[in-house]
Each structure stands twice: as C-alpha cells, then as structure tokens.
Amino acid sequence: MALIRYSPFREIDTLQREMNRLFDNISSAPETENGGLTFVPPAEISETSDAIHLKLEIPGMEPENFDVQVTAESVAISGQRHSQTRTEQQGMTRSEFRYGQFRRVIPLPARVKNTEVQAEYKNGILQLNLPKAEEEKNKVVKVNIG
C-alpha cells in the first residue's frame, strides 16, 4: 500500500491550473481585424413535445445582414456586423462594439422539419420555431434494466 502525503494546497493548485487553461482558451480565441474577440450570439433553447424554440440575441443588425440555415439536426447562424462611422472628439476615439463576421452552429436535441421553420426578428432577438419531425414526436425507447 502506498502512502500519499496530504497537501492542503493541492485543490488550490488544481484550481489555478484550471483558471490558467480557461484564460489560455480565451486568449487563443479568433480575433477580429480590430483586435477584439469575435462576436458569438448568445442562445436560449427550449423544447416542447411538438417543437424546439430557439432564441438568439443579435442586436444592432438588419435581417439581411445575417444568414440562417437549418438542417434536420442543427441550426447555423452567420453574418457580419459592419462598423458605423464614429466621430472623433479631442483626438480620441473609443469603441467597445464588436464588428466583423460571426458564425455559430447549434446542435438540436431532436430532428426537425427544416422545411417548416418559422423565424421572427424583432428588437434584436431572432426567434426560431422548429417543428419536430414526426418520428421524433412519437418515438418510444425501451430501456433494458440490468
């Protein structure tokens, strides 16, 4: 039997390694031409017995500036935010907006009828109603125990 020496700071070392890994992932994320991180629209997904409802927050854009493609298993949203003219005051310009291209692919929890998708874009929120395929609605799975 091997003896393991107790170190009360082992958890702190593990936490520090995880934090370093997290910051390494953030710093290696793709950057825009302005030097900022790329824009990834946040999403919210919910599921009912008949459909999957997906909401994406894409503020400050016109619907013609992004593209939505739906397959039976996923939704892909891509687009481009164009920079707006900025005024310079006293030799200083500051912008915290992110511009450039973005793309996000969201896997769906069930197969959908991609020919019957309904979309609405209002107040910077894109809402997609994705009706489930018939075989997914009536799918019954037998679970073997033991």
mmCIF file of N, CA and C in Angstrom:
data_model
loop_
_atom_site.group_PDB
_atom_site.id
_atom_site.type_symbol
_atom_site.label_atom_id
_atom_site.label_comp_id
_atom_site.label_asym_id
_atom_site.label_seq_id
_atom_site.Cartn_x
_atom_site.Cartn_y
_atom_site.Cartn_z
ATOM 1 N N MET A 1 0.842 -1.164 0.000
ATOM 2 C CA MET A 1 0.000 0.000 0.000
ATOM 3 C C MET A 1 0.898 1.242 0.000
ATOM 4 N N ALA A 2 0.600 2.142 -0.892
ATOM 5 C CA ALA A 2 1.400 3.361 -0.995
ATOM 6 C C ALA A 2 0.792 4.451 -0.136
ATOM 7 N N LEU A 3 1.648 5.196 0.512
ATOM 8 C CA LEU A 3 1.206 6.324 1.311
ATOM 9 C C LEU A 3 1.235 7.584 0.455
ATOM 10 N N ILE A 4 0.173 8.352 0.554
ATOM 11 C CA ILE A 4 0.092 9.615 -0.176
ATOM 12 C C ILE A 4 0.149 10.731 0.849
ATOM 13 N N ARG A 5 1.070 11.602 0.636
ATOM 14 C CA ARG A 5 1.236 12.709 1.568
ATOM 15 C C ARG A 5 0.127 13.733 1.343
ATOM 16 N N TYR A 6 -0.513 14.159 2.400
ATOM 17 C CA TYR A 6 -1.596 15.134 2.316
ATOM 18 C C TYR A 6 -1.028 16.527 2.095
ATOM 19 N N SER A 7 -1.576 17.203 1.098
ATOM 20 C CA SER A 7 -1.170 18.579 0.814
ATOM 21 C C SER A 7 -2.429 19.436 0.803
ATOM 22 N N PRO A 8 -2.572 20.333 1.762
ATOM 23 C CA PRO A 8 -3.798 21.136 1.828
ATOM 24 C C PRO A 8 -3.937 22.111 0.657
ATOM 25 N N PHE A 9 -2.852 22.351 -0.067
ATOM 26 C CA PHE A 9 -2.921 23.318 -1.168
ATOM 27 C C PHE A 9 -3.115 22.648 -2.531
ATOM 28 N N ARG A 10 -3.323 21.345 -2.554
ATOM 29 C CA ARG A 10 -3.499 20.627 -3.813
ATOM 30 C C ARG A 10 -4.726 21.130 -4.572
ATOM 31 N N GLU A 11 -5.831 21.378 -3.872
ATOM 32 C CA GLU A 11 -7.028 21.889 -4.528
ATOM 33 C C GLU A 11 -6.802 23.280 -5.114
ATOM 34 N N ILE A 12 -6.020 24.099 -4.407
ATOM 35 C CA ILE A 12 -5.711 25.439 -4.913
ATOM 36 C C ILE A 12 -4.863 25.329 -6.179
ATOM 37 N N ASP A 13 -3.893 24.406 -6.191
ATOM 38 C CA ASP A 13 -3.087 24.204 -7.392
ATOM 39 C C ASP A 13 -3.950 23.743 -8.566
ATOM 40 N N THR A 14 -4.890 22.850 -8.299
ATOM 41 C CA THR A 14 -5.795 22.387 -9.350
ATOM 42 C C THR A 14 -6.653 23.526 -9.875
ATOM 43 N N LEU A 15 -7.167 24.334 -8.970
ATOM 44 C CA LEU A 15 -7.971 25.487 -9.371
ATOM 45 C C LEU A 15 -7.148 26.462 -10.210
ATOM 46 N N GLN A 16 -5.904 26.693 -9.818
ATOM 47 C CA GLN A 16 -5.046 27.600 -10.571
ATOM 48 C C GLN A 16 -4.772 27.057 -11.978
ATOM 49 N N ARG A 17 -4.534 25.765 -12.111
ATOM 50 C CA ARG A 17 -4.321 25.175 -13.438
ATOM 51 C C ARG A 17 -5.559 25.313 -14.310
ATOM 52 N N GLU A 18 -6.742 25.093 -13.732
ATOM 53 C CA GLU A 18 -7.984 25.229 -14.486
ATOM 54 C C GLU A 18 -8.217 26.675 -14.928
ATOM 55 N N MET A 19 -7.925 27.621 -14.043
ATOM 56 C CA MET A 19 -8.076 29.037 -14.404
ATOM 57 C C MET A 19 -7.092 29.418 -15.513
ATOM 58 N N ASN A 20 -5.863 28.935 -15.423
ATOM 59 C CA ASN A 20 -4.883 29.210 -16.472
ATOM 60 C C ASN A 20 -5.342 28.635 -17.807
ATOM 61 N N ARG A 21 -5.892 27.416 -17.773
ATOM 62 C CA ARG A 21 -6.400 26.798 -19.003
ATOM 63 C C ARG A 21 -7.551 27.607 -19.578
ATOM 64 N N LEU A 22 -8.435 28.106 -18.718
ATOM 65 C CA LEU A 22 -9.559 28.924 -19.164
ATOM 66 C C LEU A 22 -9.065 30.196 -19.836
ATOM 67 N N PHE A 23 -8.119 30.891 -19.223
ATOM 68 C CA PHE A 23 -7.607 32.128 -19.810
ATOM 69 C C PHE A 23 -6.800 31.861 -21.078
ATOM 70 N N ASP A 24 -6.130 30.714 -21.154
ATOM 71 C CA ASP A 24 -5.429 30.359 -22.394
ATOM 72 C C ASP A 24 -6.425 30.167 -23.527
ATOM 73 N N ASN A 25 -7.574 29.541 -23.223
ATOM 74 C CA ASN A 25 -8.607 29.348 -24.250
ATOM 75 C C ASN A 25 -9.178 30.680 -24.713
ATOM 76 N N ILE A 26 -9.375 31.603 -23.796
ATOM 77 C CA ILE A 26 -9.916 32.912 -24.163
ATOM 78 C C ILE A 26 -8.919 33.671 -25.024
ATOM 79 N N SER A 27 -7.650 33.638 -24.638
ATOM 80 C CA SER A 27 -6.654 34.403 -25.392
ATOM 81 C C SER A 27 -6.357 33.788 -26.747
ATOM 82 N N SER A 28 -6.654 32.504 -26.944
ATOM 83 C CA SER A 28 -6.422 31.884 -28.249
ATOM 84 C C SER A 28 -7.660 31.906 -29.135
ATOM 85 N N ALA A 29 -8.738 32.552 -28.681
ATOM 86 C CA ALA A 29 -9.949 32.659 -29.491
ATOM 87 C C ALA A 29 -9.670 33.531 -30.706
ATOM 88 N N PRO A 30 -10.362 33.277 -31.826
ATOM 89 C CA PRO A 30 -10.131 34.076 -33.021
ATOM 90 C C PRO A 30 -10.421 35.546 -32.764
ATOM 91 N N GLU A 31 -9.647 36.395 -33.391
ATOM 92 C CA GLU A 31 -9.833 37.825 -33.214
ATOM 93 C C GLU A 31 -10.324 38.458 -34.492
ATOM 94 N N THR A 32 -10.988 39.588 -34.340
ATOM 95 C CA THR A 32 -11.427 40.352 -35.495
ATOM 96 C C THR A 32 -10.278 41.208 -35.977
ATOM 97 N N GLU A 33 -10.472 41.874 -37.091
ATOM 98 C CA GLU A 33 -9.419 42.737 -37.611
ATOM 99 C C GLU A 33 -9.130 43.906 -36.684
ATOM 100 N N ASN A 34 -10.061 44.259 -35.801
ATOM 101 C CA ASN A 34 -9.853 45.350 -34.851
ATOM 102 C C ASN A 34 -9.067 44.895 -33.629
ATOM 103 N N GLY A 35 -8.811 43.592 -33.509
ATOM 104 C CA GLY A 35 -8.074 43.089 -32.360
ATOM 105 C C GLY A 35 -8.962 42.573 -31.250
ATOM 106 N N GLY A 36 -10.280 42.715 -31.352
ATOM 107 C CA GLY A 36 -11.188 42.211 -30.328
ATOM 108 C C GLY A 36 -11.580 40.772 -30.609
ATOM 109 N N LEU A 37 -12.162 40.135 -29.647
ATOM 110 C CA LEU A 37 -12.623 38.767 -29.838
ATOM 111 C C LEU A 37 -13.824 38.750 -30.764
ATOM 112 N N THR A 38 -14.022 37.638 -31.455
ATOM 113 C CA THR A 38 -15.143 37.539 -32.372
ATOM 114 C C THR A 38 -16.453 37.535 -31.601
ATOM 115 N N PHE A 39 -17.493 37.960 -32.266
ATOM 116 C CA PHE A 39 -18.828 38.020 -31.685
ATOM 117 C C PHE A 39 -19.491 36.663 -31.834
ATOM 118 N N VAL A 40 -20.025 36.138 -30.766
ATOM 119 C CA VAL A 40 -20.790 34.895 -30.796
ATOM 120 C C VAL A 40 -22.139 35.199 -30.160
ATOM 121 N N PRO A 41 -23.222 35.129 -30.948
ATOM 122 C CA PRO A 41 -24.522 35.476 -30.377
ATOM 123 C C PRO A 41 -24.960 34.463 -29.320
ATOM 124 N N PRO A 42 -25.379 34.951 -28.146
ATOM 125 C CA PRO A 42 -25.870 34.038 -27.117
ATOM 126 C C PRO A 42 -27.211 33.428 -27.529
ATOM 127 N N ALA A 43 -27.441 32.204 -27.094
ATOM 128 C CA ALA A 43 -28.646 31.478 -27.495
ATOM 129 C C ALA A 43 -29.378 30.930 -26.282
ATOM 130 N N GLU A 44 -30.672 30.742 -26.472
ATOM 131 C CA GLU A 44 -31.532 30.130 -25.462
ATOM 132 C C GLU A 44 -32.403 29.126 -26.209
ATOM 133 N N ILE A 45 -32.434 27.887 -25.724
ATOM 134 C CA ILE A 45 -33.182 26.836 -26.421
ATOM 135 C C ILE A 45 -34.140 26.174 -25.445
ATOM 136 N N SER A 46 -35.360 25.914 -25.931
ATOM 137 C CA SER A 46 -36.346 25.183 -25.126
ATOM 138 C C SER A 46 -37.049 24.192 -26.044
ATOM 139 N N GLU A 47 -37.590 23.160 -25.427
ATOM 140 C CA GLU A 47 -38.199 22.080 -26.202
ATOM 141 C C GLU A 47 -39.567 21.750 -25.631
ATOM 142 N N THR A 48 -40.532 21.602 -26.533
ATOM 143 C CA THR A 48 -41.858 21.112 -26.164
ATOM 144 C C THR A 48 -42.058 19.780 -26.866
ATOM 145 N N SER A 49 -43.220 19.192 -26.703
ATOM 146 C CA SER A 49 -43.468 17.901 -27.354
ATOM 147 C C SER A 49 -43.585 18.039 -28.871
ATOM 148 N N ASP A 50 -43.928 19.239 -29.363
ATOM 149 C CA ASP A 50 -44.120 19.428 -30.797
ATOM 150 C C ASP A 50 -43.000 20.174 -31.499
ATOM 151 N N ALA A 51 -42.229 20.981 -30.765
ATOM 152 C CA ALA A 51 -41.256 21.842 -31.435
ATOM 153 C C ALA A 51 -40.081 22.180 -30.530
ATOM 154 N N ILE A 52 -39.063 22.729 -31.162
ATOM 155 C CA ILE A 52 -37.908 23.274 -30.463
ATOM 156 C C ILE A 52 -37.944 24.774 -30.713
ATOM 157 N N HIS A 53 -37.773 25.551 -29.658
ATOM 158 C CA HIS A 53 -37.805 27.004 -29.765
ATOM 159 C C HIS A 53 -36.403 27.533 -29.459
ATOM 160 N N LEU A 54 -35.867 28.288 -30.402
ATOM 161 C CA LEU A 54 -34.516 28.806 -30.278
ATOM 162 C C LEU A 54 -34.554 30.322 -30.379
ATOM 163 N N LYS A 55 -33.923 30.986 -29.406
ATOM 164 C CA LYS A 55 -33.829 32.449 -29.422
ATOM 165 C C LYS A 55 -32.357 32.822 -29.426
ATOM 166 N N LEU A 56 -32.008 33.768 -30.296
ATOM 167 C CA LEU A 56 -30.639 34.265 -30.369
ATOM 168 C C LEU A 56 -30.644 35.772 -30.236
ATOM 169 N N GLU A 57 -29.683 36.277 -29.499
ATOM 170 C CA GLU A 57 -29.575 37.709 -29.297
ATOM 171 C C GLU A 57 -28.566 38.258 -30.314
ATOM 172 N N ILE A 58 -29.082 38.982 -31.314
ATOM 173 C CA ILE A 58 -28.242 39.566 -32.362
ATOM 174 C C ILE A 58 -28.646 41.030 -32.508
ATOM 175 N N PRO A 59 -28.295 41.876 -31.549
ATOM 176 C CA PRO A 59 -28.748 43.269 -31.598
ATOM 177 C C PRO A 59 -27.964 44.103 -32.609
ATOM 178 N N GLY A 60 -28.614 45.165 -33.049
ATOM 179 C CA GLY A 60 -27.947 46.134 -33.902
ATOM 180 C C GLY A 60 -27.708 45.697 -35.320
ATOM 181 N N MET A 61 -28.440 44.713 -35.783
ATOM 182 C CA MET A 61 -28.260 44.223 -37.147
ATOM 183 C C MET A 61 -29.587 44.219 -37.879
ATOM 184 N N GLU A 62 -29.494 44.246 -39.172
ATOM 185 C CA GLU A 62 -30.666 44.096 -40.023
ATOM 186 C C GLU A 62 -30.756 42.630 -40.446
ATOM 187 N N PRO A 63 -31.973 42.102 -40.638
ATOM 188 C CA PRO A 63 -32.109 40.688 -41.015
ATOM 189 C C PRO A 63 -31.350 40.309 -42.289
ATOM 190 N N GLU A 64 -31.162 41.252 -43.198
ATOM 191 C CA GLU A 64 -30.448 40.912 -44.436
ATOM 192 C C GLU A 64 -28.941 40.774 -44.232
ATOM 193 N N ASN A 65 -28.433 41.131 -43.041
ATOM 194 C CA ASN A 65 -27.004 41.020 -42.768
ATOM 195 C C ASN A 65 -26.608 39.703 -42.124
ATOM 196 N N PHE A 66 -27.558 38.821 -41.850
ATOM 197 C CA PHE A 66 -27.195 37.505 -41.341
ATOM 198 C C PHE A 66 -27.959 36.424 -42.086
ATOM 199 N N ASP A 67 -27.433 35.209 -41.991
ATOM 200 C CA ASP A 67 -27.953 34.067 -42.727
ATOM 201 C C ASP A 67 -28.252 32.940 -41.738
ATOM 202 N N VAL A 68 -29.410 32.334 -41.874
ATOM 203 C CA VAL A 68 -29.812 31.228 -41.014
ATOM 204 C C VAL A 68 -30.042 30.006 -41.894
ATOM 205 N N GLN A 69 -29.348 28.917 -41.580
ATOM 206 C CA GLN A 69 -29.505 27.663 -42.308
ATOM 207 C C GLN A 69 -29.862 26.574 -41.317
ATOM 208 N N VAL A 70 -30.916 25.808 -41.644
ATOM 209 C CA VAL A 70 -31.400 24.771 -40.740
ATOM 210 C C VAL A 70 -31.327 23.427 -41.441
ATOM 211 N N THR A 71 -30.675 22.469 -40.772
ATOM 212 C CA THR A 71 -30.708 21.084 -41.215
ATOM 213 C C THR A 71 -31.605 20.328 -40.246
ATOM 214 N N ALA A 72 -31.739 19.040 -40.445
ATOM 215 C CA ALA A 72 -32.579 18.248 -39.553
ATOM 216 C C ALA A 72 -31.988 18.159 -38.146
ATOM 217 N N GLU A 73 -30.660 18.347 -38.020
ATOM 218 C CA GLU A 73 -30.004 18.179 -36.722
ATOM 219 C C GLU A 73 -29.382 19.442 -36.140
ATOM 220 N N SER A 74 -29.294 20.540 -36.901
ATOM 221 C CA SER A 74 -28.611 21.720 -36.366
ATOM 222 C C SER A 74 -29.095 23.004 -37.040
ATOM 223 N N VAL A 75 -28.744 24.120 -36.398
ATOM 224 C CA VAL A 75 -29.034 25.452 -36.926
ATOM 225 C C VAL A 75 -27.701 26.190 -37.006
ATOM 226 N N ALA A 76 -27.429 26.792 -38.165
ATOM 227 C CA ALA A 76 -26.207 27.573 -38.356
ATOM 228 C C ALA A 76 -26.591 29.021 -38.616
ATOM 229 N N ILE A 77 -26.029 29.931 -37.837
ATOM 230 C CA ILE A 77 -26.289 31.362 -37.988
ATOM 231 C C ILE A 77 -24.953 32.025 -38.290
ATOM 232 N N SER A 78 -24.918 32.794 -39.360
ATOM 233 C CA SER A 78 -23.704 33.523 -39.697
ATOM 234 C C SER A 78 -24.095 34.904 -40.191
ATOM 235 N N GLY A 79 -23.161 35.801 -40.127
ATOM 236 C CA GLY A 79 -23.438 37.148 -40.588
ATOM 237 C C GLY A 79 -22.244 38.040 -40.390
ATOM 238 N N GLN A 80 -22.471 39.326 -40.605
ATOM 239 C CA GLN A 80 -21.394 40.289 -40.453
ATOM 240 C C GLN A 80 -21.946 41.589 -39.905
ATOM 241 N N ARG A 81 -21.283 42.070 -38.888
ATOM 242 C CA ARG A 81 -21.600 43.382 -38.332
ATOM 243 C C ARG A 81 -20.683 44.397 -38.989
ATOM 244 N N HIS A 82 -21.282 45.386 -39.601
ATOM 245 C CA HIS A 82 -20.499 46.414 -40.270
ATOM 246 C C HIS A 82 -20.244 47.566 -39.303
ATOM 247 N N SER A 83 -19.041 48.105 -39.360
ATOM 248 C CA SER A 83 -18.725 49.217 -38.463
ATOM 249 C C SER A 83 -19.446 50.467 -38.936
ATOM 250 N N GLN A 84 -19.802 51.280 -37.979
ATOM 251 C CA GLN A 84 -20.507 52.521 -38.267
ATOM 252 C C GLN A 84 -19.513 53.661 -38.189
ATOM 253 N N THR A 85 -19.876 54.776 -38.760
ATOM 254 C CA THR A 85 -18.986 55.924 -38.692
ATOM 255 C C THR A 85 -18.915 56.409 -37.250
ATOM 256 N N ARG A 86 -17.720 56.757 -36.827
ATOM 257 C CA ARG A 86 -17.516 57.228 -35.473
ATOM 258 C C ARG A 86 -16.968 58.646 -35.538
ATOM 259 N N THR A 87 -17.343 59.429 -34.595
ATOM 260 C CA THR A 87 -16.820 60.788 -34.539
ATOM 261 C C THR A 87 -15.655 60.829 -33.573
ATOM 262 N N GLU A 88 -14.736 61.680 -33.877
ATOM 263 C CA GLU A 88 -13.547 61.811 -33.046
ATOM 264 C C GLU A 88 -13.616 63.143 -32.314
ATOM 265 N N GLN A 89 -13.475 63.076 -31.014
ATOM 266 C CA GLN A 89 -13.512 64.297 -30.208
ATOM 267 C C GLN A 89 -12.199 64.448 -29.476
ATOM 268 N N GLN A 90 -11.598 65.588 -29.597
ATOM 269 C CA GLN A 90 -10.355 65.927 -28.904
ATOM 270 C C GLN A 90 -9.257 64.889 -29.172
ATOM 271 N N GLY A 91 -9.200 64.394 -30.407
ATOM 272 C CA GLY A 91 -8.149 63.463 -30.793
ATOM 273 C C GLY A 91 -8.299 62.055 -30.256
ATOM 274 N N MET A 92 -9.451 61.703 -29.694
ATOM 275 C CA MET A 92 -9.639 60.374 -29.113
ATOM 276 C C MET A 92 -10.889 59.710 -29.672
ATOM 277 N N THR A 93 -10.758 58.459 -30.045
ATOM 278 C CA THR A 93 -11.899 57.663 -30.496
ATOM 279 C C THR A 93 -11.940 56.403 -29.651
ATOM 280 N N ARG A 94 -13.110 56.064 -29.148
ATOM 281 C CA ARG A 94 -13.257 54.857 -28.343
ATOM 282 C C ARG A 94 -14.480 54.106 -28.825
ATOM 283 N N SER A 95 -14.313 52.816 -29.035
ATOM 284 C CA SER A 95 -15.429 51.975 -29.457
ATOM 285 C C SER A 95 -15.334 50.649 -28.722
ATOM 286 N N GLU A 96 -16.417 50.239 -28.092
ATOM 287 C CA GLU A 96 -16.463 48.950 -27.415
ATOM 288 C C GLU A 96 -17.343 47.962 -28.176
ATOM 289 N N PHE A 97 -17.831 48.374 -29.344
ATOM 290 C CA PHE A 97 -18.640 47.478 -30.166
ATOM 291 C C PHE A 97 -17.725 46.494 -30.879
ATOM 292 N N ARG A 98 -18.266 45.339 -31.171
ATOM 293 C CA ARG A 98 -17.519 44.336 -31.912
ATOM 294 C C ARG A 98 -18.079 44.275 -33.329
ATOM 295 N N TYR A 99 -17.177 44.311 -34.288
ATOM 296 C CA TYR A 99 -17.556 44.262 -35.685
ATOM 297 C C TYR A 99 -16.871 43.080 -36.345
ATOM 298 N N GLY A 100 -17.385 42.698 -37.482
ATOM 299 C CA GLY A 100 -16.778 41.614 -38.243
ATOM 300 C C GLY A 100 -17.742 40.457 -38.402
ATOM 301 N N GLN A 101 -17.210 39.373 -38.912
ATOM 302 C CA GLN A 101 -18.029 38.199 -39.202
ATOM 303 C C GLN A 101 -18.220 37.348 -37.953
ATOM 304 N N PHE A 102 -19.347 36.626 -37.924
ATOM 305 C CA PHE A 102 -19.590 35.673 -36.854
ATOM 306 C C PHE A 102 -20.281 34.454 -37.443
ATOM 307 N N ARG A 103 -20.148 33.340 -36.755
ATOM 308 C CA ARG A 103 -20.818 32.099 -37.158
ATOM 309 C C ARG A 103 -21.016 31.257 -35.903
ATOM 310 N N ARG A 104 -22.188 30.686 -35.792
ATOM 311 C CA ARG A 104 -22.479 29.795 -34.668
ATOM 312 C C ARG A 104 -23.330 28.648 -35.183
ATOM 313 N N VAL A 105 -22.950 27.437 -34.826
ATOM 314 C CA VAL A 105 -23.708 26.240 -35.175
ATOM 315 C C VAL A 105 -24.214 25.636 -33.876
ATOM 316 N N ILE A 106 -25.533 25.453 -33.806
ATOM 317 C CA ILE A 106 -26.156 24.938 -32.596
ATOM 318 C C ILE A 106 -26.770 23.570 -32.913
ATOM 319 N N PRO A 107 -26.266 22.500 -32.277
ATOM 320 C CA PRO A 107 -26.878 21.189 -32.486
ATOM 321 C C PRO A 107 -28.239 21.128 -31.792
ATOM 322 N N LEU A 108 -29.178 20.470 -32.432
ATOM 323 C CA LEU A 108 -30.533 20.381 -31.895
ATOM 324 C C LEU A 108 -30.722 19.071 -31.140
ATOM 325 N N PRO A 109 -31.536 19.073 -30.088
ATOM 326 C CA PRO A 109 -31.737 17.851 -29.298
ATOM 327 C C PRO A 109 -32.617 16.815 -29.992
ATOM 328 N N ALA A 110 -33.299 17.184 -31.060
ATOM 329 C CA ALA A 110 -34.161 16.251 -31.787
ATOM 330 C C ALA A 110 -34.182 16.659 -33.259
ATOM 331 N N ARG A 111 -34.556 15.742 -34.115
ATOM 332 C CA ARG A 111 -34.654 16.055 -35.553
ATOM 333 C C ARG A 111 -35.865 16.952 -35.780
ATOM 334 N N VAL A 112 -35.710 17.891 -36.714
ATOM 335 C CA VAL A 112 -36.778 18.837 -37.005
ATOM 336 C C VAL A 112 -37.122 18.799 -38.496
ATOM 337 N N LYS A 113 -38.299 19.339 -38.803
ATOM 338 C CA LYS A 113 -38.713 19.517 -40.193
ATOM 339 C C LYS A 113 -38.139 20.856 -40.651
ATOM 340 N N ASN A 114 -37.014 20.817 -41.324
ATOM 341 C CA ASN A 114 -36.355 22.076 -41.672
ATOM 342 C C ASN A 114 -37.079 22.843 -42.773
ATOM 343 N N THR A 115 -38.063 22.248 -43.417
ATOM 344 C CA THR A 115 -38.833 22.971 -44.437
ATOM 345 C C THR A 115 -39.980 23.777 -43.842
ATOM 346 N N GLU A 116 -40.270 23.585 -42.546
ATOM 347 C CA GLU A 116 -41.394 24.263 -41.908
ATOM 348 C C GLU A 116 -40.964 25.197 -40.767
ATOM 349 N N VAL A 117 -39.743 25.665 -40.809
ATOM 350 C CA VAL A 117 -39.223 26.545 -39.758
ATOM 351 C C VAL A 117 -39.827 27.933 -39.903
ATOM 352 N N GLN A 118 -40.226 28.507 -38.785
ATOM 353 C CA GLN A 118 -40.743 29.878 -38.764
ATOM 354 C C GLN A 118 -39.752 30.738 -38.004
ATOM 355 N N ALA A 119 -39.473 31.935 -38.551
ATOM 356 C CA ALA A 119 -38.496 32.833 -37.934
ATOM 357 C C ALA A 119 -39.075 34.225 -37.803
ATOM 358 N N GLU A 120 -38.681 34.891 -36.710
ATOM 359 C CA GLU A 120 -39.087 36.280 -36.486
ATOM 360 C C GLU A 120 -37.909 37.009 -35.854
ATOM 361 N N TYR A 121 -37.605 38.198 -36.376
ATOM 362 C CA TYR A 121 -36.528 39.027 -35.836
ATOM 363 C C TYR A 121 -37.129 40.342 -35.376
ATOM 364 N N LYS A 122 -37.068 40.569 -34.068
ATOM 365 C CA LYS A 122 -37.691 41.763 -33.503
ATOM 366 C C LYS A 122 -36.872 42.215 -32.303
ATOM 367 N N ASN A 123 -36.566 43.514 -32.244
ATOM 368 C CA ASN A 123 -35.834 44.119 -31.130
ATOM 369 C C ASN A 123 -34.513 43.406 -30.837
ATOM 370 N N GLY A 124 -33.811 42.978 -31.885
ATOM 371 C CA GLY A 124 -32.511 42.348 -31.722
ATOM 372 C C GLY A 124 -32.550 40.888 -31.320
ATOM 373 N N ILE A 125 -33.736 40.294 -31.253
ATOM 374 C CA ILE A 125 -33.882 38.886 -30.879
ATOM 375 C C ILE A 125 -34.413 38.111 -32.080
ATOM 376 N N LEU A 126 -33.668 37.083 -32.485
ATOM 377 C CA LEU A 126 -34.108 36.179 -33.535
ATOM 378 C C LEU A 126 -34.762 34.976 -32.874
ATOM 379 N N GLN A 127 -36.039 34.744 -33.198
ATOM 380 C CA GLN A 127 -36.763 33.607 -32.639
ATOM 381 C C GLN A 127 -37.057 32.616 -33.748
ATOM 382 N N LEU A 128 -36.673 31.370 -33.531
ATOM 383 C CA LEU A 128 -36.934 30.298 -34.488
ATOM 384 C C LEU A 128 -37.852 29.273 -33.850
ATOM 385 N N ASN A 129 -38.887 28.900 -34.572
ATOM 386 C CA ASN A 129 -39.785 27.834 -34.151
ATOM 387 C C ASN A 129 -39.516 26.661 -35.083
ATOM 388 N N LEU A 130 -38.955 25.588 -34.543
ATOM 389 C CA LEU A 130 -38.523 24.437 -35.329
ATOM 390 C C LEU A 130 -39.418 23.241 -35.011
ATOM 391 N N PRO A 131 -40.416 22.942 -35.866
ATOM 392 C CA PRO A 131 -41.297 21.798 -35.582
ATOM 393 C C PRO A 131 -40.533 20.479 -35.651
ATOM 394 N N LYS A 132 -40.809 19.608 -34.704
ATOM 395 C CA LYS A 132 -40.141 18.311 -34.667
ATOM 396 C C LYS A 132 -40.642 17.408 -35.789
ATOM 397 N N ALA A 133 -39.756 16.533 -36.251
ATOM 398 C CA ALA A 133 -40.129 15.532 -37.243
ATOM 399 C C ALA A 133 -41.057 14.519 -36.575
ATOM 400 N N GLU A 134 -41.953 13.948 -37.343
ATOM 401 C CA GLU A 134 -42.957 13.032 -36.794
ATOM 402 C C GLU A 134 -42.340 11.854 -36.053
ATOM 403 N N GLU A 135 -41.259 11.301 -36.580
ATOM 404 C CA GLU A 135 -40.670 10.136 -35.908
ATOM 405 C C GLU A 135 -40.093 10.506 -34.547
ATOM 406 N N GLU A 136 -39.735 11.776 -34.329
ATOM 407 C CA GLU A 136 -39.230 12.200 -33.030
ATOM 408 C C GLU A 136 -40.364 12.401 -32.026
ATOM 409 N N LYS A 137 -41.518 12.874 -32.489
ATOM 410 C CA LYS A 137 -42.627 13.119 -31.587
ATOM 411 C C LYS A 137 -43.185 11.821 -31.011
ATOM 412 N N ASN A 138 -43.233 10.778 -31.827
ATOM 413 C CA ASN A 138 -43.838 9.522 -31.397
ATOM 414 C C ASN A 138 -42.809 8.465 -31.029
ATOM 415 N N LYS A 139 -41.590 8.860 -30.865
ATOM 416 C CA LYS A 139 -40.514 7.911 -30.597
ATOM 417 C C LYS A 139 -40.613 7.365 -29.174
ATOM 418 N N VAL A 140 -40.653 6.048 -29.073
ATOM 419 C CA VAL A 140 -40.688 5.377 -27.777
ATOM 420 C C VAL A 140 -39.458 4.480 -27.717
ATOM 421 N N VAL A 141 -38.724 4.593 -26.646
ATOM 422 C CA VAL A 141 -37.492 3.838 -26.493
ATOM 423 C C VAL A 141 -37.658 2.886 -25.325
ATOM 424 N N LYS A 142 -37.378 1.592 -25.555
ATOM 425 C CA LYS A 142 -37.433 0.611 -24.471
ATOM 426 C C LYS A 142 -36.091 0.599 -23.780
ATOM 427 N N VAL A 143 -36.129 0.693 -22.463
ATOM 428 C CA VAL A 143 -34.924 0.714 -21.659
ATOM 429 C C VAL A 143 -34.792 -0.623 -20.966
ATOM 430 N N ASN A 144 -33.666 -1.290 -21.183
ATOM 431 C CA ASN A 144 -33.392 -2.564 -20.513
ATOM 432 C C ASN A 144 -32.706 -2.283 -19.195
ATOM 433 N N ILE A 145 -33.199 -2.908 -18.142
ATOM 434 C CA ILE A 145 -32.629 -2.729 -16.818
ATOM 435 C C ILE A 145 -31.848 -3.961 -16.450
ATOM 436 N N GLY A 146 -30.611 -3.748 -15.996
ATOM 437 C CA GLY A 146 -29.797 -4.834 -15.519
ATOM 438 C C GLY A 146 -29.009 -5.401 -16.609
#
